[in-house]
Amino acid sequence: MLEARLVQGSMLRKVVDAVKDLVSDANIDVSSSGFSLQAMDTSHVSLIAMHLRADAFEHFRCDRPMSMGMSLANLAKVLKCAGSDDIVTLKANDDGDTVTFMFESPKEDRVSDFELKLMDIDSEHLGIPDTDYCATVTMPAGEYARICKDLSSIGDTVVISATKDGVKFTTSGDVGTANVTVRQNTTADKKEDQTIIDLKEPVALTFALRYLTSFAKATPLATHVTLSMTRELPVMVEYAIQDMGHLRFYLAPKIED
Amino acid sequence: TPMQNHLEEFYSLC
């Protein structure tokens, strides 16, 4: 039996809205540690890894680990029916082929439930080792989203280079070229305006902008985004889900052949 | 022009 009650149900909707265009179907794995989701996009160039800890839920019961295969588009449709302040409760039987979502308004004067059919999805799981990245950039999520949007109008490939001065995003295309440099800023009055760069050694990597732009759909989740880079490794783009967990995106670099 | 890699070149299936 699975029963999980999330007071801030809107977080679930923000997570699904952030990933549903990248991955269409995915297995949500539930265990005593919480909810996890790992899936690659169809081109196997990018990957999402989400974790919501069990202690994020007001009530969490998971008698035995289970994997719930879902269409993320259908899940998004169901979550769209929840009020932004609703409490969301998920229920599923161990051998069930459906999962039920219950939405309760804060004043408990409106309760609705939606039953979603589960699917059999055979997903390939990648082992992602903990990496001691050469460069870690924490910047305002809105700033990252704006850079992706602006540069996408100029080119489709971006070189991200992190040095001690800051992190530079460079692109070029038929229109011309563009550079955006974001400098370390640890003195901004508001914490959410700060940019923090932890550099072990300079690194520059090349990526397809359309994936980085897609990751920015997670902007409503958090005030900051963290980019972690190491030579010749995928970049990790991470949004914290408040203090409940994280939504991570990995993107394989483009390397001179 | 740089070639797009795939994740399996960096991470192993488990």
PDB file of C-alpha atoms in Angstrom:
ATOM      1  CA  MET A   1       0.000   0.000   0.000  1.00  0.00           C
ATOM      2  CA  LEU A   2       1.331   3.440  -0.873  1.00  0.00           C
ATOM      3  CA  GLU A   3      -0.124   6.535   0.736  1.00  0.00           C
ATOM      4  CA  ALA A   4       1.670   9.879   0.550  1.00  0.00           C
ATOM      5  CA  ARG A   5       0.250  13.252   1.535  1.00  0.00           C
ATOM      6  CA  LEU A   6       2.032  16.369   0.255  1.00  0.00           C
ATOM      7  CA  VAL A   7       0.815  19.630   1.776  1.00  0.00           C
ATOM      8  CA  GLN A   8       2.513  21.717  -0.934  1.00  0.00           C
ATOM      9  CA  GLY A   9       0.966  19.783  -3.757  1.00  0.00           C
ATOM     10  CA  SER A  10       1.864  22.539  -6.213  1.00  0.00           C
ATOM     11  CA  MET A  11       5.498  21.375  -6.098  1.00  0.00           C
ATOM     12  CA  LEU A  12       4.493  18.113  -7.764  1.00  0.00           C
ATOM     13  CA  ARG A  13       2.791  19.987 -10.592  1.00  0.00           C
ATOM     14  CA  LYS A  14       5.810  22.263 -11.095  1.00  0.00           C
ATOM     15  CA  VAL A  15       8.122  19.240 -11.312  1.00  0.00           C
ATOM     16  CA  VAL A  16       5.934  17.458 -13.866  1.00  0.00           C
ATOM     17  CA  ASP A  17       5.460  20.629 -15.926  1.00  0.00           C
ATOM     18  CA  ALA A  18       9.248  21.024 -15.964  1.00  0.00           C
ATOM     19  CA  VAL A  19       9.950  17.582 -17.404  1.00  0.00           C
ATOM     20  CA  LYS A  20       6.904  16.538 -19.439  1.00  0.00           C
ATOM     21  CA  ASP A  21       8.222  18.067 -22.686  1.00  0.00           C
ATOM     22  CA  LEU A  22      11.581  16.319 -22.361  1.00  0.00           C
ATOM     23  CA  VAL A  23      10.327  12.871 -21.342  1.00  0.00           C
ATOM     24  CA  SER A  24       6.897  11.533 -22.286  1.00  0.00           C
ATOM     25  CA  ASP A  25       6.614   8.382 -20.153  1.00  0.00           C
ATOM     26  CA  ALA A  26       8.545   7.544 -17.019  1.00  0.00           C
ATOM     27  CA  ASN A  27       8.603   5.219 -14.046  1.00  0.00           C
ATOM     28  CA  ILE A  28       8.134   6.903 -10.688  1.00  0.00           C
ATOM     29  CA  ASP A  29       9.911   4.692  -8.179  1.00  0.00           C
ATOM     30  CA  VAL A  30       8.646   4.807  -4.619  1.00  0.00           C
ATOM     31  CA  SER A  31      10.453   3.371  -1.635  1.00  0.00           C
ATOM     32  CA  SER A  32      10.772   4.202   2.046  1.00  0.00           C
ATOM     33  CA  SER A  33      13.201   6.992   1.044  1.00  0.00           C
ATOM     34  CA  GLY A  34      10.599   8.779  -1.048  1.00  0.00           C
ATOM     35  CA  PHE A  35       9.813   9.310  -4.748  1.00  0.00           C
ATOM     36  CA  SER A  36      12.452   9.041  -7.467  1.00  0.00           C
ATOM     37  CA  LEU A  37      12.264   9.451 -11.192  1.00  0.00           C
ATOM     38  CA  GLN A  38      15.090   8.940 -13.648  1.00  0.00           C
ATOM     39  CA  ALA A  39      14.551   9.065 -17.382  1.00  0.00           C
ATOM     40  CA  MET A  40      16.372   9.988 -20.562  1.00  0.00           C
ATOM     41  CA  ASP A  41      14.836  11.909 -23.433  1.00  0.00           C
ATOM     42  CA  THR A  42      14.312   9.854 -26.600  1.00  0.00           C
ATOM     43  CA  SER A  43      17.654  10.995 -28.083  1.00  0.00           C
ATOM     44  CA  HIS A  44      19.567   9.841 -24.958  1.00  0.00           C
ATOM     45  CA  VAL A  45      21.323  13.222 -24.909  1.00  0.00           C
ATOM     46  CA  SER A  46      19.684  14.520 -21.749  1.00  0.00           C
ATOM     47  CA  LEU A  47      18.442  12.902 -18.558  1.00  0.00           C
ATOM     48  CA  ILE A  48      16.214  13.978 -15.674  1.00  0.00           C
ATOM     49  CA  ALA A  49      16.712  12.736 -12.149  1.00  0.00           C
ATOM     50  CA  MET A  50      14.168  13.817  -9.548  1.00  0.00           C
ATOM     51  CA  HIS A  51      14.017  12.896  -5.881  1.00  0.00           C
ATOM     52  CA  LEU A  52      11.378  13.906  -3.351  1.00  0.00           C
ATOM     53  CA  ARG A  53      12.311  12.765   0.151  1.00  0.00           C
ATOM     54  CA  ALA A  54       9.778  10.853   2.256  1.00  0.00           C
ATOM     55  CA  ASP A  55      10.097  13.450   5.017  1.00  0.00           C
ATOM     56  CA  ALA A  56       8.741  16.083   2.617  1.00  0.00           C
ATOM     57  CA  PHE A  57       5.353  14.413   3.000  1.00  0.00           C
ATOM     58  CA  GLU A  58       3.092  15.102   5.946  1.00  0.00           C
ATOM     59  CA  HIS A  59       2.154  11.443   5.841  1.00  0.00           C
ATOM     60  CA  PHE A  60       4.149   8.794   4.014  1.00  0.00           C
ATOM     61  CA  ARG A  61       3.467   5.072   3.974  1.00  0.00           C
ATOM     62  CA  CYS A  62       5.133   2.715   1.508  1.00  0.00           C
ATOM     63  CA  ASP A  63       4.779  -0.918   2.531  1.00  0.00           C
ATOM     64  CA  ARG A  64       7.073  -2.127  -0.217  1.00  0.00           C
ATOM     65  CA  PRO A  65       9.017  -0.496  -3.043  1.00  0.00           C
ATOM     66  CA  MET A  66       7.003  -0.006  -6.208  1.00  0.00           C
ATOM     67  CA  SER A  67       7.466   1.439  -9.646  1.00  0.00           C
ATOM     68  CA  MET A  68       4.597   3.369 -11.225  1.00  0.00           C
ATOM     69  CA  GLY A  69       4.801   3.791 -14.989  1.00  0.00           C
ATOM     70  CA  MET A  70       3.015   6.927 -16.102  1.00  0.00           C
ATOM     71  CA  SER A  71       2.467   9.128 -19.083  1.00  0.00           C
ATOM     72  CA  LEU A  72       3.800  12.461 -17.819  1.00  0.00           C
ATOM     73  CA  ALA A  73       1.427  14.295 -20.140  1.00  0.00           C
ATOM     74  CA  ASN A  74      -1.549  12.558 -18.481  1.00  0.00           C
ATOM     75  CA  LEU A  75      -0.063  13.147 -15.035  1.00  0.00           C
ATOM     76  CA  ALA A  76       0.260  16.852 -15.900  1.00  0.00           C
ATOM     77  CA  LYS A  77      -3.400  16.913 -16.975  1.00  0.00           C
ATOM     78  CA  VAL A  78      -4.466  15.440 -13.624  1.00  0.00           C
ATOM     79  CA  LEU A  79      -2.258  17.780 -11.576  1.00  0.00           C
ATOM     80  CA  LYS A  80      -3.625  20.749 -13.522  1.00  0.00           C
ATOM     81  CA  CYS A  81      -6.967  19.959 -11.844  1.00  0.00           C
ATOM     82  CA  ALA A  82      -5.495  20.655  -8.415  1.00  0.00           C
ATOM     83  CA  GLY A  83      -5.798  24.062  -6.840  1.00  0.00           C
ATOM     84  CA  SER A  84      -2.460  25.809  -6.327  1.00  0.00           C
ATOM     85  CA  ASP A  85      -2.864  25.545  -2.537  1.00  0.00           C
ATOM     86  CA  ASP A  86      -4.384  22.067  -2.496  1.00  0.00           C
ATOM     87  CA  ILE A  87      -3.014  19.216  -0.436  1.00  0.00           C
ATOM     88  CA  VAL A  88      -2.243  16.302  -2.756  1.00  0.00           C
ATOM     89  CA  THR A  89      -2.474  12.702  -1.571  1.00  0.00           C
ATOM     90  CA  LEU A  90      -1.295   9.817  -3.714  1.00  0.00           C
ATOM     91  CA  LYS A  91      -2.644   6.299  -3.096  1.00  0.00           C
ATOM     92  CA  ALA A  92      -1.803   3.037  -4.843  1.00  0.00           C
ATOM     93  CA  ASN A  93      -2.237  -0.623  -4.012  1.00  0.00           C
ATOM     94  CA  ASP A  94       0.817  -2.838  -4.177  1.00  0.00           C
ATOM     95  CA  ASP A  95      -0.467  -4.919  -7.054  1.00  0.00           C
ATOM     96  CA  GLY A  96      -2.609  -2.137  -8.480  1.00  0.00           C
ATOM     97  CA  ASP A  97      -2.559  -0.877 -12.022  1.00  0.00           C
ATOM     98  CA  THR A  98      -3.864   2.535 -11.105  1.00  0.00           C
ATOM     99  CA  VAL A  99      -2.815   5.396  -8.843  1.00  0.00           C
ATOM    100  CA  THR A 100      -5.291   7.779  -7.230  1.00  0.00           C
ATOM    101  CA  PHE A 101      -4.644  11.469  -6.642  1.00  0.00           C
ATOM    102  CA  MET A 102      -6.783  13.234  -4.076  1.00  0.00           C
ATOM    103  CA  PHE A 103      -6.842  17.041  -3.960  1.00  0.00           C
ATOM    104  CA  GLU A 104      -8.106  18.797  -0.844  1.00  0.00           C
ATOM    105  CA  SER A 105      -8.556  22.540  -0.667  1.00  0.00           C
ATOM    106  CA  PRO A 106      -6.901  24.170   2.364  1.00  0.00           C
ATOM    107  CA  LYS A 107     -10.319  24.812   3.952  1.00  0.00           C
ATOM    108  CA  GLU A 108     -11.202  21.196   3.147  1.00  0.00           C
ATOM    109  CA  ASP A 109     -14.403  22.422   1.592  1.00  0.00           C
ATOM    110  CA  ARG A 110     -13.544  20.811  -1.754  1.00  0.00           C
ATOM    111  CA  VAL A 111     -12.197  17.326  -2.280  1.00  0.00           C
ATOM    112  CA  SER A 112     -11.619  15.672  -5.652  1.00  0.00           C
ATOM    113  CA  ASP A 113      -9.979  12.444  -6.697  1.00  0.00           C
ATOM    114  CA  PHE A 114      -8.525  11.339 -10.012  1.00  0.00           C
ATOM    115  CA  GLU A 115      -7.550   7.803 -10.868  1.00  0.00           C
ATOM    116  CA  LEU A 116      -4.749   7.431 -13.398  1.00  0.00           C
ATOM    117  CA  LYS A 117      -4.005   4.186 -15.240  1.00  0.00           C
ATOM    118  CA  LEU A 118      -0.449   2.938 -14.774  1.00  0.00           C
ATOM    119  CA  MET A 119       1.646   1.738 -17.726  1.00  0.00           C
ATOM    120  CA  ASP A 120       4.375  -0.849 -18.144  1.00  0.00           C
ATOM    121  CA  ILE A 121       7.448   1.153 -19.100  1.00  0.00           C
ATOM    122  CA  ASP A 122      10.788  -0.563 -19.480  1.00  0.00           C
ATOM    123  CA  SER A 123      13.182   2.259 -18.709  1.00  0.00           C
ATOM    124  CA  GLU A 124      16.963   2.066 -18.912  1.00  0.00           C
ATOM    125  CA  HIS A 125      18.589   3.222 -15.711  1.00  0.00           C
ATOM    126  CA  LEU A 126      21.976   4.974 -15.847  1.00  0.00           C
ATOM    127  CA  GLY A 127      24.433   4.847 -12.974  1.00  0.00           C
ATOM    128  CA  ILE A 128      25.447   8.439 -12.326  1.00  0.00           C
ATOM    129  CA  PRO A 129      28.438   8.559  -9.982  1.00  0.00           C
ATOM    130  CA  ASP A 130      28.829  11.404  -7.510  1.00  0.00           C
ATOM    131  CA  THR A 131      31.247  13.758  -9.242  1.00  0.00           C
ATOM    132  CA  ASP A 132      33.616  16.291  -7.745  1.00  0.00           C
ATOM    133  CA  TYR A 133      32.971  18.939 -10.415  1.00  0.00           C
ATOM    134  CA  CYS A 134      35.702  21.388 -11.528  1.00  0.00           C
ATOM    135  CA  ALA A 135      33.271  24.292 -11.633  1.00  0.00           C
ATOM    136  CA  THR A 136      29.976  24.863  -9.848  1.00  0.00           C
ATOM    137  CA  VAL A 137      27.949  27.974 -10.645  1.00  0.00           C
ATOM    138  CA  THR A 138      24.912  28.897  -8.550  1.00  0.00           C
ATOM    139  CA  MET A 139      22.948  31.704 -10.172  1.00  0.00           C
ATOM    140  CA  PRO A 140      19.443  33.186 -10.163  1.00  0.00           C
ATOM    141  CA  ALA A 141      17.163  30.752 -12.007  1.00  0.00           C
ATOM    142  CA  GLY A 142      15.512  33.615 -13.887  1.00  0.00           C
ATOM    143  CA  GLU A 143      18.895  34.826 -15.111  1.00  0.00           C
ATOM    144  CA  TYR A 144      19.739  31.366 -16.459  1.00  0.00           C
ATOM    145  CA  ALA A 145      16.357  31.127 -18.203  1.00  0.00           C
ATOM    146  CA  ARG A 146      16.864  34.546 -19.783  1.00  0.00           C
ATOM    147  CA  ILE A 147      20.348  33.677 -21.060  1.00  0.00           C
ATOM    148  CA  CYS A 148      19.034  30.476 -22.658  1.00  0.00           C
ATOM    149  CA  LYS A 149      16.175  32.361 -24.288  1.00  0.00           C
ATOM    150  CA  ASP A 150      18.304  35.258 -25.508  1.00  0.00           C
ATOM    151  CA  LEU A 151      21.111  33.081 -26.897  1.00  0.00           C
ATOM    152  CA  SER A 152      18.628  30.701 -28.568  1.00  0.00           C
ATOM    153  CA  SER A 153      17.617  33.595 -30.808  1.00  0.00           C
ATOM    154  CA  ILE A 154      21.231  33.837 -32.062  1.00  0.00           C
ATOM    155  CA  GLY A 155      22.525  30.263 -32.261  1.00  0.00           C
ATOM    156  CA  ASP A 156      21.756  26.640 -31.391  1.00  0.00           C
ATOM    157  CA  THR A 157      25.032  25.711 -29.696  1.00  0.00           C
ATOM    158  CA  VAL A 158      26.500  27.410 -26.641  1.00  0.00           C
ATOM    159  CA  VAL A 159      29.985  27.272 -25.144  1.00  0.00           C
ATOM    160  CA  ILE A 160      29.823  27.683 -21.379  1.00  0.00           C
ATOM    161  CA  SER A 161      33.192  28.619 -19.953  1.00  0.00           C
ATOM    162  CA  ALA A 162      33.788  29.049 -16.246  1.00  0.00           C
ATOM    163  CA  THR A 163      36.829  30.997 -15.102  1.00  0.00           C
ATOM    164  CA  LYS A 164      37.675  32.825 -11.887  1.00  0.00           C
ATOM    165  CA  ASP A 165      36.194  36.041 -13.371  1.00  0.00           C
ATOM    166  CA  GLY A 166      32.804  34.503 -14.040  1.00  0.00           C
ATOM    167  CA  VAL A 167      30.868  32.213 -16.326  1.00  0.00           C
ATOM    168  CA  LYS A 168      30.586  33.115 -19.995  1.00  0.00           C
ATOM    169  CA  PHE A 169      27.944  31.844 -22.420  1.00  0.00           C
ATOM    170  CA  THR A 170      28.916  32.167 -26.094  1.00  0.00           C
ATOM    171  CA  THR A 171      26.929  31.344 -29.194  1.00  0.00           C
ATOM    172  CA  SER A 172      27.028  32.179 -32.880  1.00  0.00           C
ATOM    173  CA  GLY A 173      24.798  31.653 -35.871  1.00  0.00           C
ATOM    174  CA  ASP A 174      23.762  33.247 -39.164  1.00  0.00           C
ATOM    175  CA  VAL A 175      22.624  36.311 -37.226  1.00  0.00           C
ATOM    176  CA  GLY A 176      26.046  36.808 -35.671  1.00  0.00           C
ATOM    177  CA  THR A 177      27.607  36.059 -32.312  1.00  0.00           C
ATOM    178  CA  ALA A 178      26.635  36.710 -28.688  1.00  0.00           C
ATOM    179  CA  ASN A 179      28.455  36.560 -25.359  1.00  0.00           C
ATOM    180  CA  VAL A 180      26.878  36.807 -21.928  1.00  0.00           C
ATOM    181  CA  THR A 181      29.185  36.912 -18.928  1.00  0.00           C
ATOM    182  CA  VAL A 182      27.826  36.476 -15.426  1.00  0.00           C
ATOM    183  CA  ARG A 183      30.242  37.494 -12.728  1.00  0.00           C
ATOM    184  CA  GLN A 184      30.485  36.258  -9.163  1.00  0.00           C
ATOM    185  CA  ASN A 185      28.223  38.402  -7.006  1.00  0.00           C
ATOM    186  CA  THR A 186      28.154  37.375  -3.395  1.00  0.00           C
ATOM    187  CA  THR A 187      27.282  40.801  -2.028  1.00  0.00           C
ATOM    188  CA  ALA A 188      23.801  41.295  -3.534  1.00  0.00           C
ATOM    189  CA  ASP A 189      21.411  42.372  -0.768  1.00  0.00           C
ATOM    190  CA  LYS A 190      18.855  39.733  -1.706  1.00  0.00           C
ATOM    191  CA  LYS A 191      20.249  36.190  -1.554  1.00  0.00           C
ATOM    192  CA  GLU A 192      18.271  35.238  -4.637  1.00  0.00           C
ATOM    193  CA  ASP A 193      20.219  37.769  -6.688  1.00  0.00           C
ATOM    194  CA  GLN A 194      23.591  36.264  -5.773  1.00  0.00           C
ATOM    195  CA  THR A 195      25.813  34.360  -8.185  1.00  0.00           C
ATOM    196  CA  ILE A 196      28.363  32.083  -6.586  1.00  0.00           C
ATOM    197  CA  ILE A 197      31.147  30.394  -8.561  1.00  0.00           C
ATOM    198  CA  ASP A 198      33.167  27.618  -6.991  1.00  0.00           C
ATOM    199  CA  LEU A 199      36.068  27.004  -9.350  1.00  0.00           C
ATOM    200  CA  LYS A 200      38.647  24.259  -8.893  1.00  0.00           C
ATOM    201  CA  GLU A 201      39.952  24.742 -12.416  1.00  0.00           C
ATOM    202  CA  PRO A 202      38.670  26.610 -15.490  1.00  0.00           C
ATOM    203  CA  VAL A 203      36.412  24.536 -17.738  1.00  0.00           C
ATOM    204  CA  ALA A 204      34.678  25.169 -21.058  1.00  0.00           C
ATOM    205  CA  LEU A 205      32.078  22.856 -22.579  1.00  0.00           C
ATOM    206  CA  THR A 206      29.815  22.989 -25.643  1.00  0.00           C
ATOM    207  CA  PHE A 207      26.103  22.129 -25.501  1.00  0.00           C
ATOM    208  CA  ALA A 208      22.965  22.187 -27.609  1.00  0.00           C
ATOM    209  CA  LEU A 209      20.957  25.186 -26.428  1.00  0.00           C
ATOM    210  CA  ARG A 210      17.559  23.602 -26.961  1.00  0.00           C
ATOM    211  CA  TYR A 211      18.096  21.179 -24.077  1.00  0.00           C
ATOM    212  CA  LEU A 212      19.398  23.874 -21.729  1.00  0.00           C
ATOM    213  CA  THR A 213      16.366  25.963 -22.656  1.00  0.00           C
ATOM    214  CA  SER A 214      14.072  23.038 -21.927  1.00  0.00           C
ATOM    215  CA  PHE A 215      15.653  22.626 -18.475  1.00  0.00           C
ATOM    216  CA  ALA A 216      14.678  26.234 -17.729  1.00  0.00           C
ATOM    217  CA  LYS A 217      11.048  25.097 -17.592  1.00  0.00           C
ATOM    218  CA  ALA A 218      11.934  24.215 -13.995  1.00  0.00           C
ATOM    219  CA  THR A 219      12.443  27.908 -13.151  1.00  0.00           C
ATOM    220  CA  PRO A 220       9.149  28.200 -11.192  1.00  0.00           C
ATOM    221  CA  LEU A 221      10.525  25.569  -8.786  1.00  0.00           C
ATOM    222  CA  ALA A 222      13.407  27.498  -7.288  1.00  0.00           C
ATOM    223  CA  THR A 223      15.043  30.931  -6.999  1.00  0.00           C
ATOM    224  CA  HIS A 224      18.440  29.472  -7.963  1.00  0.00           C
ATOM    225  CA  VAL A 225      19.868  26.978 -10.415  1.00  0.00           C
ATOM    226  CA  THR A 226      23.246  25.292 -10.046  1.00  0.00           C
ATOM    227  CA  LEU A 227      25.365  24.360 -13.065  1.00  0.00           C
ATOM    228  CA  SER A 228      28.087  21.814 -12.339  1.00  0.00           C
ATOM    229  CA  MET A 229      30.742  21.163 -14.957  1.00  0.00           C
ATOM    230  CA  THR A 230      33.862  19.084 -15.469  1.00  0.00           C
ATOM    231  CA  ARG A 231      35.890  18.614 -18.632  1.00  0.00           C
ATOM    232  CA  GLU A 232      34.383  16.085 -21.049  1.00  0.00           C
ATOM    233  CA  LEU A 233      31.482  15.199 -18.763  1.00  0.00           C
ATOM    234  CA  PRO A 234      27.768  16.028 -18.971  1.00  0.00           C
ATOM    235  CA  VAL A 235      26.743  19.228 -17.233  1.00  0.00           C
ATOM    236  CA  MET A 236      24.414  18.850 -14.252  1.00  0.00           C
ATOM    237  CA  VAL A 237      21.724  21.552 -14.021  1.00  0.00           C
ATOM    238  CA  GLU A 238      20.078  21.339 -10.601  1.00  0.00           C
ATOM    239  CA  TYR A 239      17.000  22.960  -9.103  1.00  0.00           C
ATOM    240  CA  ALA A 240      16.264  22.379  -5.430  1.00  0.00           C
ATOM    241  CA  ILE A 241      12.673  21.415  -4.662  1.00  0.00           C
ATOM    242  CA  GLN A 242      12.592  23.629  -1.585  1.00  0.00           C
ATOM    243  CA  ASP A 243      14.016  21.481   1.208  1.00  0.00           C
ATOM    244  CA  MET A 244      12.186  18.408  -0.040  1.00  0.00           C
ATOM    245  CA  GLY A 245      14.531  17.153  -2.699  1.00  0.00           C
ATOM    246  CA  HIS A 246      15.908  18.059  -6.098  1.00  0.00           C
ATOM    247  CA  LEU A 247      15.290  18.042  -9.818  1.00  0.00           C
ATOM    248  CA  ARG A 248      18.507  17.440 -11.769  1.00  0.00           C
ATOM    249  CA  PHE A 249      19.066  17.573 -15.510  1.00  0.00           C
ATOM    250  CA  TYR A 250      22.130  16.087 -17.180  1.00  0.00           C
ATOM    251  CA  LEU A 251      23.199  17.052 -20.689  1.00  0.00           C
ATOM    252  CA  ALA A 252      25.928  15.352 -22.706  1.00  0.00           C
ATOM    253  CA  PRO A 253      28.403  17.831 -24.222  1.00  0.00           C
ATOM    254  CA  LYS A 254      29.264  18.252 -27.883  1.00  0.00           C
ATOM    255  CA  ILE A 255      32.901  17.304 -28.389  1.00  0.00           C
ATOM    256  CA  GLU A 256      35.157  18.049 -31.381  1.00  0.00           C
ATOM    257  CA  ASP A 257      35.275  14.778 -33.244  1.00  0.00           C
TER     258      ASP A 257
ATOM    259  CA  THR B   1      31.830  21.190 -35.821  1.00  0.00           C
ATOM    260  CA  PRO B   2      31.550  19.511 -32.430  1.00  0.00           C
ATOM    261  CA  MET B   3      29.622  16.220 -32.403  1.00  0.00           C
ATOM    262  CA  GLN B   4      26.722  15.656 -30.001  1.00  0.00           C
ATOM    263  CA  ASN B   5      27.528  12.812 -27.614  1.00  0.00           C
ATOM    264  CA  HIS B   6      25.092  10.503 -25.875  1.00  0.00           C
ATOM    265  CA  LEU B   7      24.848   9.857 -22.172  1.00  0.00           C
ATOM    266  CA  GLU B   8      25.813   6.193 -22.512  1.00  0.00           C
ATOM    267  CA  GLU B   9      29.304   7.386 -23.472  1.00  0.00           C
ATOM    268  CA  PHE B  10      29.691   8.849 -19.984  1.00  0.00           C
ATOM    269  CA  TYR B  11      27.438   6.795 -17.720  1.00  0.00           C
ATOM    270  CA  SER B  12      26.904   3.052 -17.701  1.00  0.00           C
ATOM    271  CA  LEU B  13      23.532   1.372 -17.805  1.00  0.00           C
ATOM    272  CA  CYS B  14      22.858  -0.409 -14.512  1.00  0.00           C
TER     273      CYS B  14
END
